[in-house]
Short mmCIF file of C-alpha atoms in Angstrom, two decimals:
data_model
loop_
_atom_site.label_atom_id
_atom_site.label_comp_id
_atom_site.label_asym_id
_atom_site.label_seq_id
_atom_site.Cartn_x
_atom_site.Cartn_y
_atom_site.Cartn_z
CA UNK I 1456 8.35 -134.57 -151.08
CA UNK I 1457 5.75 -132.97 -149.46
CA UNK I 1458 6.43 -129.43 -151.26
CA UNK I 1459 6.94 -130.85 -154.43
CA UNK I 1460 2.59 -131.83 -153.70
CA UNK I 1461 1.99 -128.16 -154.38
CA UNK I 1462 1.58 -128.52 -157.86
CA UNK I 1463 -0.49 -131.93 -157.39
CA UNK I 1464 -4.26 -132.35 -157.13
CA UNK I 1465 -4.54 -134.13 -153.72
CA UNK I 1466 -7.57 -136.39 -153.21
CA UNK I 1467 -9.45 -137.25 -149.78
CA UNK I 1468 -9.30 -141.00 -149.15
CA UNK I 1469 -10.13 -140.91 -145.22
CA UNK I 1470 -11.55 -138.53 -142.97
CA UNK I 1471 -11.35 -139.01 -139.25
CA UNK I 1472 -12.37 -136.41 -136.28
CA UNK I 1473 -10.44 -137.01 -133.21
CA UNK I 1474 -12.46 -137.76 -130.50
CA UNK I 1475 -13.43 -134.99 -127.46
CA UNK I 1476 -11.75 -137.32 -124.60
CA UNK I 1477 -8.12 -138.28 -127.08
CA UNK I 1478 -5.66 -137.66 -125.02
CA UNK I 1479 -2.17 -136.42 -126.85
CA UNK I 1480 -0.62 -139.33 -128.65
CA UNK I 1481 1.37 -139.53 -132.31
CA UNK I 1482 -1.02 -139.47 -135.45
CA UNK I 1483 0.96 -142.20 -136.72
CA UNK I 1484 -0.39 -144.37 -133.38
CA UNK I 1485 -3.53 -142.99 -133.82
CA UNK I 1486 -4.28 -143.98 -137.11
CA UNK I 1487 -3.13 -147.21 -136.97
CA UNK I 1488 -5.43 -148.08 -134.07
CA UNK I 1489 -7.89 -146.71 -135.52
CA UNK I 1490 -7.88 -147.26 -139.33
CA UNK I 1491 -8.21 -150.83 -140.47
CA UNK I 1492 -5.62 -152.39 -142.43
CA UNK I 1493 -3.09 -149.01 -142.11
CA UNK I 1494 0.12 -150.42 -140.15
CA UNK I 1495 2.02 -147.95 -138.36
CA UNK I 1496 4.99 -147.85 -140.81
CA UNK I 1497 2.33 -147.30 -143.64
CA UNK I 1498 1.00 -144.32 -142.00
CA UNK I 1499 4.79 -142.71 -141.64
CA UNK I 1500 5.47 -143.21 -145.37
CA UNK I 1501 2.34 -141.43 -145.90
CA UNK I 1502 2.96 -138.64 -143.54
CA UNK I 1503 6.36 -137.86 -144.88
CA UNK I 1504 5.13 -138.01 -148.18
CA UNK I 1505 2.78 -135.06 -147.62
CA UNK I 1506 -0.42 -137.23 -147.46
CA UNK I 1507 -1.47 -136.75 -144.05
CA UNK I 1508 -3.23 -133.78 -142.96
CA UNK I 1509 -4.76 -131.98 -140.39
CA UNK I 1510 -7.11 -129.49 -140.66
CA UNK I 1511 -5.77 -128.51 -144.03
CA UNK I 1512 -2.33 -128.46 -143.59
CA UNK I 1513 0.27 -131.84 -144.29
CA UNK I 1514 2.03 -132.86 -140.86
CA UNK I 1515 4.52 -135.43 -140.25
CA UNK I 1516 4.34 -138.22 -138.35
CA UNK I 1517 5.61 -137.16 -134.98
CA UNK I 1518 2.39 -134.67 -134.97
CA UNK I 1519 0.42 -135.40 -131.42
CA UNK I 1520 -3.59 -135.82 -132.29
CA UNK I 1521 -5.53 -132.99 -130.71
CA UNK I 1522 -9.47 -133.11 -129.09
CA UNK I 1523 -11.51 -132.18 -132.53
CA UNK I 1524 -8.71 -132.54 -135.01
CA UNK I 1525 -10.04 -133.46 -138.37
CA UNK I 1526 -7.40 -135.73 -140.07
CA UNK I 1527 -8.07 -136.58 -143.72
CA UNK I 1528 -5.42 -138.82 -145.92
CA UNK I 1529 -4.99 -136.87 -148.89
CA UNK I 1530 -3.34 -138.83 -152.57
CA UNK I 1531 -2.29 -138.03 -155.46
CA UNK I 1532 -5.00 -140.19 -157.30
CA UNK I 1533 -8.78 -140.87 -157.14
CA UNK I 1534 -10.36 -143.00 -154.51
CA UNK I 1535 -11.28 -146.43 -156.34
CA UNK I 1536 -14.64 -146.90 -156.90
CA UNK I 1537 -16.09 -149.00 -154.99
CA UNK I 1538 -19.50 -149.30 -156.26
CA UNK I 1539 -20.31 -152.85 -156.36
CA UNK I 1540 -21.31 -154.78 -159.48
CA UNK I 1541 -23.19 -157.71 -160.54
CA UNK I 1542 -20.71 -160.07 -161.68
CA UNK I 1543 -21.71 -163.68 -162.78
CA UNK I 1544 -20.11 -165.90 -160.14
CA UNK I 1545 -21.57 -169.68 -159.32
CA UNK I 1546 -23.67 -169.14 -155.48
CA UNK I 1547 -24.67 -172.00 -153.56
CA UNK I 1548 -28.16 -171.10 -152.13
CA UNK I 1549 -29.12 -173.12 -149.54
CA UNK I 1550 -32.88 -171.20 -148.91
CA UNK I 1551 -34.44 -168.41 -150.73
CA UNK I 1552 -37.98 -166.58 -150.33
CA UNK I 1553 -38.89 -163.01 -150.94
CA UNK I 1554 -37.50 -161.88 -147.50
CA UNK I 1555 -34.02 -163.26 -147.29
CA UNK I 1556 -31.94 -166.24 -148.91
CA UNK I 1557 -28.92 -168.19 -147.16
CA UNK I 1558 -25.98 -169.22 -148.71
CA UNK I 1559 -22.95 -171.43 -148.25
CA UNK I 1560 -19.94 -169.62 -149.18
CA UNK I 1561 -16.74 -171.87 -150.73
CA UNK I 1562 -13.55 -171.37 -148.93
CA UNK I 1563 -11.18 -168.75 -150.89
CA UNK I 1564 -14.24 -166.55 -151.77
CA UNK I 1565 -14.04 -163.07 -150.35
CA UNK I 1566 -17.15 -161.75 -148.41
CA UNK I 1567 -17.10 -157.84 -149.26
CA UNK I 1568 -14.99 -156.00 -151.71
CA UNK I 1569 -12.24 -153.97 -150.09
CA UNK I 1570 -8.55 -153.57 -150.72
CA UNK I 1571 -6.88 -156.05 -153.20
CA UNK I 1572 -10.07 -157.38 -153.82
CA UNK I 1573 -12.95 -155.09 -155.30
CA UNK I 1574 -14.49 -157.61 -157.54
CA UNK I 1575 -14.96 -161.22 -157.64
CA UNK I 1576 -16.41 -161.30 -154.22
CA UNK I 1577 -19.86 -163.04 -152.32
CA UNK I 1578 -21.37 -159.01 -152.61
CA UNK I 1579 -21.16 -159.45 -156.24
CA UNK I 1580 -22.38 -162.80 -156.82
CA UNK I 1581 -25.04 -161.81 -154.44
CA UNK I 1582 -25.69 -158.78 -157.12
CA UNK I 1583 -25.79 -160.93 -160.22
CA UNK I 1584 -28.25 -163.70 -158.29
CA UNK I 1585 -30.80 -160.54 -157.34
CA UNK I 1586 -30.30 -158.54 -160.39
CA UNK I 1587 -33.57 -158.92 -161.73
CA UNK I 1588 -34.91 -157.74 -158.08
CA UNK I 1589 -35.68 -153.87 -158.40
CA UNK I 1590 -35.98 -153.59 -154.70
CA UNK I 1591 -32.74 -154.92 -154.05
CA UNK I 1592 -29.74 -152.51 -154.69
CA UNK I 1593 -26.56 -154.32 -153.44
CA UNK I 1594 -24.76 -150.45 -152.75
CA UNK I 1595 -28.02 -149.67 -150.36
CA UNK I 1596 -26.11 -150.58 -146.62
CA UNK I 1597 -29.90 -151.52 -145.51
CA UNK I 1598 -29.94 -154.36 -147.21
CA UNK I 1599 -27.24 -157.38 -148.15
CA UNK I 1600 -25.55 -159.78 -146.03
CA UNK I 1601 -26.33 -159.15 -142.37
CA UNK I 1602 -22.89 -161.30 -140.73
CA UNK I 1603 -19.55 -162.47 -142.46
CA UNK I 1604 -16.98 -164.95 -141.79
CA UNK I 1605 -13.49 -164.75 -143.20
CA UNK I 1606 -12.06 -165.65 -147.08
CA UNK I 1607 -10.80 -168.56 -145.80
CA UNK I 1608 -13.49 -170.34 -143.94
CA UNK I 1609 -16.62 -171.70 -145.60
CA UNK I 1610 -20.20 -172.21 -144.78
CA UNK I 1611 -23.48 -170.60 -144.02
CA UNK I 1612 -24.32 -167.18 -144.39
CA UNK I 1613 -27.77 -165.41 -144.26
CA UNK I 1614 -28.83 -162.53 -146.71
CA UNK I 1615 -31.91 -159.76 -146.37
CA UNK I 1616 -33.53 -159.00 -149.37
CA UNK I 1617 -35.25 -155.53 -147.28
CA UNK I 1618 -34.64 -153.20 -145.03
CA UNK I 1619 -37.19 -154.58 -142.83
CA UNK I 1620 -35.53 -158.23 -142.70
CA UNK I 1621 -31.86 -156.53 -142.27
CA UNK I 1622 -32.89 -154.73 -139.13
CA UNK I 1623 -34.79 -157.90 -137.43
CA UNK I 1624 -32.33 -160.07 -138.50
CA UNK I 1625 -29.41 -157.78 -137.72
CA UNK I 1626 -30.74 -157.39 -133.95
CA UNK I 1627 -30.80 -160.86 -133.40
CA UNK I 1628 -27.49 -161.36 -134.20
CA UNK I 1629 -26.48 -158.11 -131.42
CA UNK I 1630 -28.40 -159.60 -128.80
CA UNK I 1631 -27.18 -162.79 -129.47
CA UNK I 1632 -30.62 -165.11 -130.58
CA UNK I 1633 -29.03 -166.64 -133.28
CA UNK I 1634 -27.45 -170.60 -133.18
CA UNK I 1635 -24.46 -170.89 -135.07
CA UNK I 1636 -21.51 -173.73 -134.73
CA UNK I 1637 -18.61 -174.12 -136.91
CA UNK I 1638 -16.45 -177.30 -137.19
CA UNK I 1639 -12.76 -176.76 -136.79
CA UNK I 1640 -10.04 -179.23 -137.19
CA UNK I 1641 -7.05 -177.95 -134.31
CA UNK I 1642 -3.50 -178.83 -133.53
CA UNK I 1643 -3.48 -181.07 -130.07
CA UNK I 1644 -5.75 -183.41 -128.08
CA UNK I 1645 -8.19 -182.34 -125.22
CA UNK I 1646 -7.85 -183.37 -121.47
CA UNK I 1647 -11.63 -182.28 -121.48
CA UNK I 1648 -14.51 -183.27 -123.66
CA UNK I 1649 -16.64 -179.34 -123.81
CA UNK I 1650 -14.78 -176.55 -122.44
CA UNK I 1651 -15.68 -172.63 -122.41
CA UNK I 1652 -13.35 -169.95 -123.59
CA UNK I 1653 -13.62 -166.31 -122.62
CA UNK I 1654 -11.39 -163.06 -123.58
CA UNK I 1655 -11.32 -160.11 -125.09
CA UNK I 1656 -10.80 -160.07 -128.81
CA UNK I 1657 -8.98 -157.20 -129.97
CA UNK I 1658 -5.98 -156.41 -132.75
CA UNK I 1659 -2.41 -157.83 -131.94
CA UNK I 1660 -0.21 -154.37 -131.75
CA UNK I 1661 2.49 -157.16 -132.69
CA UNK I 1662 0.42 -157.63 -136.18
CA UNK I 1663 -2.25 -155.77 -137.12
CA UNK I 1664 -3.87 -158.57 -139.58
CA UNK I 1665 -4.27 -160.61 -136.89
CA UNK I 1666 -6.38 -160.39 -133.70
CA UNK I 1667 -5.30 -161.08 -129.87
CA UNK I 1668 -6.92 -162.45 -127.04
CA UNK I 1669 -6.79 -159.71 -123.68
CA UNK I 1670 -8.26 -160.72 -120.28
CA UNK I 1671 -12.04 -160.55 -119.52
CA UNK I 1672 -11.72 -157.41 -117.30
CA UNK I 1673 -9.75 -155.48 -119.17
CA UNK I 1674 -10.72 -152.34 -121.61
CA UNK I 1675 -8.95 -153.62 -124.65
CA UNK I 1676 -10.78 -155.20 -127.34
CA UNK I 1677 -14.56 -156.28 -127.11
CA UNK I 1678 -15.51 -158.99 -124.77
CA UNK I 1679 -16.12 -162.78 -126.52
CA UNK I 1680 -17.51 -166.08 -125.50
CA UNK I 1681 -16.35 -169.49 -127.30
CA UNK I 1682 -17.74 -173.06 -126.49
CA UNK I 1683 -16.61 -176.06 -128.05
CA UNK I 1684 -16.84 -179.68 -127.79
CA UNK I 1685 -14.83 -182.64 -129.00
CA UNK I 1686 -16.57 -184.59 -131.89
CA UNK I 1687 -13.74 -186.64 -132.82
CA UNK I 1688 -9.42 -187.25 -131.76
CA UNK I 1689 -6.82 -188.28 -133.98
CA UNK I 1690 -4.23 -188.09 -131.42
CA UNK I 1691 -2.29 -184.99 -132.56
CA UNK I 1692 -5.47 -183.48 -133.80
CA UNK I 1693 -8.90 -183.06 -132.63
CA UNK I 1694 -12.48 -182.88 -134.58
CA UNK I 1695 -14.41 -179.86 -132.33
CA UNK I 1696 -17.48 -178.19 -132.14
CA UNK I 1697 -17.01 -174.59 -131.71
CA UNK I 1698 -20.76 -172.30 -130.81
CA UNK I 1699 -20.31 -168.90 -130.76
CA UNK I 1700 -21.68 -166.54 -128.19
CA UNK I 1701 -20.45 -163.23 -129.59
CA UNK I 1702 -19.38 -162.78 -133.20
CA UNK I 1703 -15.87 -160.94 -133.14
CA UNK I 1704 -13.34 -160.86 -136.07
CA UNK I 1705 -11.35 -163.82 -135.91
CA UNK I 1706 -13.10 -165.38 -132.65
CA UNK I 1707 -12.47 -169.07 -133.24
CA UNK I 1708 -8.88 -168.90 -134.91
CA UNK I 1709 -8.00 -166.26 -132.13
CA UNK I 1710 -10.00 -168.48 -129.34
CA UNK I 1711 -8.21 -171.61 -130.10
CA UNK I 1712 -4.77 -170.29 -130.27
CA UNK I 1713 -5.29 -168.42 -127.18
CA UNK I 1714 -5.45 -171.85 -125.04
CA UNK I 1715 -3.27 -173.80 -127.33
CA UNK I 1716 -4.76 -175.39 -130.11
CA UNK I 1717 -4.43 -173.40 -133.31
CA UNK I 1718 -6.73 -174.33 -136.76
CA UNK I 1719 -5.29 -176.72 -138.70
CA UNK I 1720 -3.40 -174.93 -141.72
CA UNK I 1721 -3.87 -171.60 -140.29
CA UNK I 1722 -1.37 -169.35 -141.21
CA UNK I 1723 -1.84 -166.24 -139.18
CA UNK I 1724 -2.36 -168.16 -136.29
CA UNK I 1725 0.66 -170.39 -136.54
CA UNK I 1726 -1.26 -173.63 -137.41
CA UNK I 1727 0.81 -173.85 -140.67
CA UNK I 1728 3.36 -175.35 -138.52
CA UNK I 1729 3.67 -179.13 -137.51
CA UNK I 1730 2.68 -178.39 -133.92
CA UNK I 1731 2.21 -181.70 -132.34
CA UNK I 1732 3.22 -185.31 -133.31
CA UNK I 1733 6.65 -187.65 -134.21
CA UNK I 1734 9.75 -186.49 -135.46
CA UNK I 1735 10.44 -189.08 -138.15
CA UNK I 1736 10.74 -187.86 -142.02
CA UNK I 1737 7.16 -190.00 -142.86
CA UNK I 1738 5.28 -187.62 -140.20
CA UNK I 1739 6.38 -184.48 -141.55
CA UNK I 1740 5.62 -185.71 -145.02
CA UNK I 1741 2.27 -187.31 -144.24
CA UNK I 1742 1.85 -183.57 -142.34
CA UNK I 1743 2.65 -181.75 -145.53
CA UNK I 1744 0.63 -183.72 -147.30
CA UNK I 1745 -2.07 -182.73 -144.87
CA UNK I 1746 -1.40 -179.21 -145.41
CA UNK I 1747 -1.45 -179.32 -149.27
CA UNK I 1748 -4.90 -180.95 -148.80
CA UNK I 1749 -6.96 -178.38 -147.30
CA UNK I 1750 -4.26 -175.37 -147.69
CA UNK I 1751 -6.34 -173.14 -145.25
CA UNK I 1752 -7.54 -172.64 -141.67
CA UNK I 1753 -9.80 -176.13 -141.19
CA UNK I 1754 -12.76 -174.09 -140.27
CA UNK I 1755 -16.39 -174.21 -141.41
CA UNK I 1756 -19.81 -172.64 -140.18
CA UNK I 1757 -21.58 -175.62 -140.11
CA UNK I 1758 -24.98 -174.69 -138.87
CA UNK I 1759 -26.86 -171.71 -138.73
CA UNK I 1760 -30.55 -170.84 -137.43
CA UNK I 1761 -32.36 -167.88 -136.89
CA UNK I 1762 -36.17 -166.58 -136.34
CA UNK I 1763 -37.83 -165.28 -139.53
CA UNK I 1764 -38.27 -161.66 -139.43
CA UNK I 1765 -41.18 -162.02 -141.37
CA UNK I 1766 -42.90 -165.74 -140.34
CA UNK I 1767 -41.82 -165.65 -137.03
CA UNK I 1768 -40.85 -169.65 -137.71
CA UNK I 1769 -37.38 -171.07 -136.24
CA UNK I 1770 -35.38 -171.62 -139.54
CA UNK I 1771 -32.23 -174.01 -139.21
CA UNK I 1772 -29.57 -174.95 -141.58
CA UNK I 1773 -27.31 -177.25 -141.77
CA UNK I 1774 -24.26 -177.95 -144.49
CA UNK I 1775 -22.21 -180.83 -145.29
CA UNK I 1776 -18.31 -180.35 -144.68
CA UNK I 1777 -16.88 -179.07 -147.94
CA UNK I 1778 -14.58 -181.34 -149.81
CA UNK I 1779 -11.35 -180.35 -148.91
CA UNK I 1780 -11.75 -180.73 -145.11
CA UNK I 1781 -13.77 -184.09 -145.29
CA UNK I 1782 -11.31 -185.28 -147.37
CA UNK I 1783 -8.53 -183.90 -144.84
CA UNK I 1784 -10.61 -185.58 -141.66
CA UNK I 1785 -10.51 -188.53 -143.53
CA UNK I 1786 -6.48 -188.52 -143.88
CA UNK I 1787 -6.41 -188.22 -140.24
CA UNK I 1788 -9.10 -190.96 -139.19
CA UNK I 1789 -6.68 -193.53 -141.53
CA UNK I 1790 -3.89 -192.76 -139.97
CA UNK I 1791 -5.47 -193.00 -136.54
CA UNK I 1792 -7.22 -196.49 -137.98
CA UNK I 1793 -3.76 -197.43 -138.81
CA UNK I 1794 -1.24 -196.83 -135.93
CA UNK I 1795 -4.43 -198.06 -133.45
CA UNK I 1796 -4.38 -201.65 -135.58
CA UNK I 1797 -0.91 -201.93 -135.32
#
């Protein structure tokens, strides 16, 4: 394959330059630690195809990465344009002023465009809301949502209008001045009522969509603090509290699994599973029911405050638990009502 891509206009899709200190590993390795979304087997296809290169030239996949190499990921069709576009999308905004707005995001809504999904997202409902804004170009970096959370989870999220309130707001959330809780609905009941969780968050080399949980001390993955607290038990299921110290990809849902209590309905995480609870048929259908209720990880970001990088006020938000999970708490305080009155 590869010399049948002499005749074919190649275009650059990636460019990475190895770092000074790489030691000599495969490129295939390589780039799947260090490209996000690219698994391993992905990367071979590509390289024995003819699409991965270094300096110039196509290698295969057994090539060893090299102090300085420049590795670029060269197809046989245009990179998609990603410029993003006002598209006319309902938004929930919670606050707006001339600095920033915040908005509660809908479960199933995608935060940024990216792969599989380059329209329909937040960014571009964001667009369409601010469109009449000339200040506010949603393909400018320095300005735009300043934190995410994932497709799947709803709630609060804060948006700078400037540069100005992007960088103040964007250093609170490094040095960690924001508040922020999310409610999560898990699999299992607590011994404790508040409990702390601590460990590095970093990508499973198991499954590279999902994120893994390494000790404190150790130099994989970045370092993340989880608190939580019981609000409310159902027995096989607990109500909790989760407030985030650190802001890594996937810190709850990777968090709770880690000490054994996946989200509710979460997939990646195994909480799509009945986990906990009877073995009798009307369980596992009351269960399924559950699950075809809120068909996603029970997780929202409830509350959300900040200081204004323009006011210098303390601005909290709070947002009522979207419909699907109040209705799916609600499933689970009957049944608890129930089998307690019987």
């Amino acid at each position: 394959m590869a010399e049948e891509l002499d005749d074919i206009e190649l275009y650059e899709h990636l460019r990475l330059t190895v770092d000074d200190g790489q030691e000599a590993v495969r490129i295939d390795k390589y780039m799947s630690e260090h490209v996000q979304h690219a698994s391993r087997n992905r990367i071979q296809k590509a390289a024995d195809a003819g699409f991965v290169h270094v300096n110039g030239e196509a290698v295969k996949s057994s090539y060893k990465v090299r102090p300085g190499d420049v590795i670029t990921l060269m197809l046989d069709r245009p990179h998609y344009d990603t410029t993003i576009e006002p598209e006319d999308i309902p938004l929930d905004v919670v606050y707006e002023d001339d600095a920033l707005m915040v908005v509660n995001k809908p479960a199933g809504l995608v935060v940024h465009p990216g792969v599989g999904n380059f329209h329909g997202t937040l960014v571009n409902a964001i667009a369409w809301h601010l469109r009449a804004l000339p200040t506010y170009d949603p393909n400018d970096p320095s300005v735009g949502l300043v934190h995410r959370i994932d497709k799947d989870t709803s709630g609060l999220l804060v948006v700078a209008k400037t540069p100005e309130a992007k960088t103040e707001l964007g250093a609170q959330f490094f040095n960690h001045d924001t508040h922020r809780t999310y409610q999560a609905l898990v699999w299992g009941n607590f011994v404790e009522d508040a409990g702390r969780i601590e460990g590095n968050i970093g990508r499973d080399p198991r499954d590279r969509q999902r994120m893994a949980v390494f000790p404190p001390a150790s130099e994989t993955g970045k370092s993340a603090v989880t608190h939580y607290r019981v609000l409310e038990r159902y027995g096989y299921t607990t109500l909790v509290e989760c407030r985030l110290e650190t802001g890594r990809t996937h810190q709850i849902r990777a968090h709770m699994k880690h000490i054994g209590h996946p989200l509710f309905a979460d997939e990646r995480y195994g909480g799509m599973e009945i986990l906990r609870g009877e073995r009798t048929a009307s369980y596992k259908a009351y269960v399924q029911n559950c699950f075809r209720l809120c068909p996603r990880q029970a997780l929202h970001a409830r509350t959300l405050g900040f200081v204004h990088p323009v006011t210098r006020e303390q601005m909290d938000f709070t947002t009522a638990l979207p419909s699907d999970m109040a209705a799916l708490l609600d499933k689970w305080r009957m049944r608890l009502s129930t089998t307690t009155t019987k």
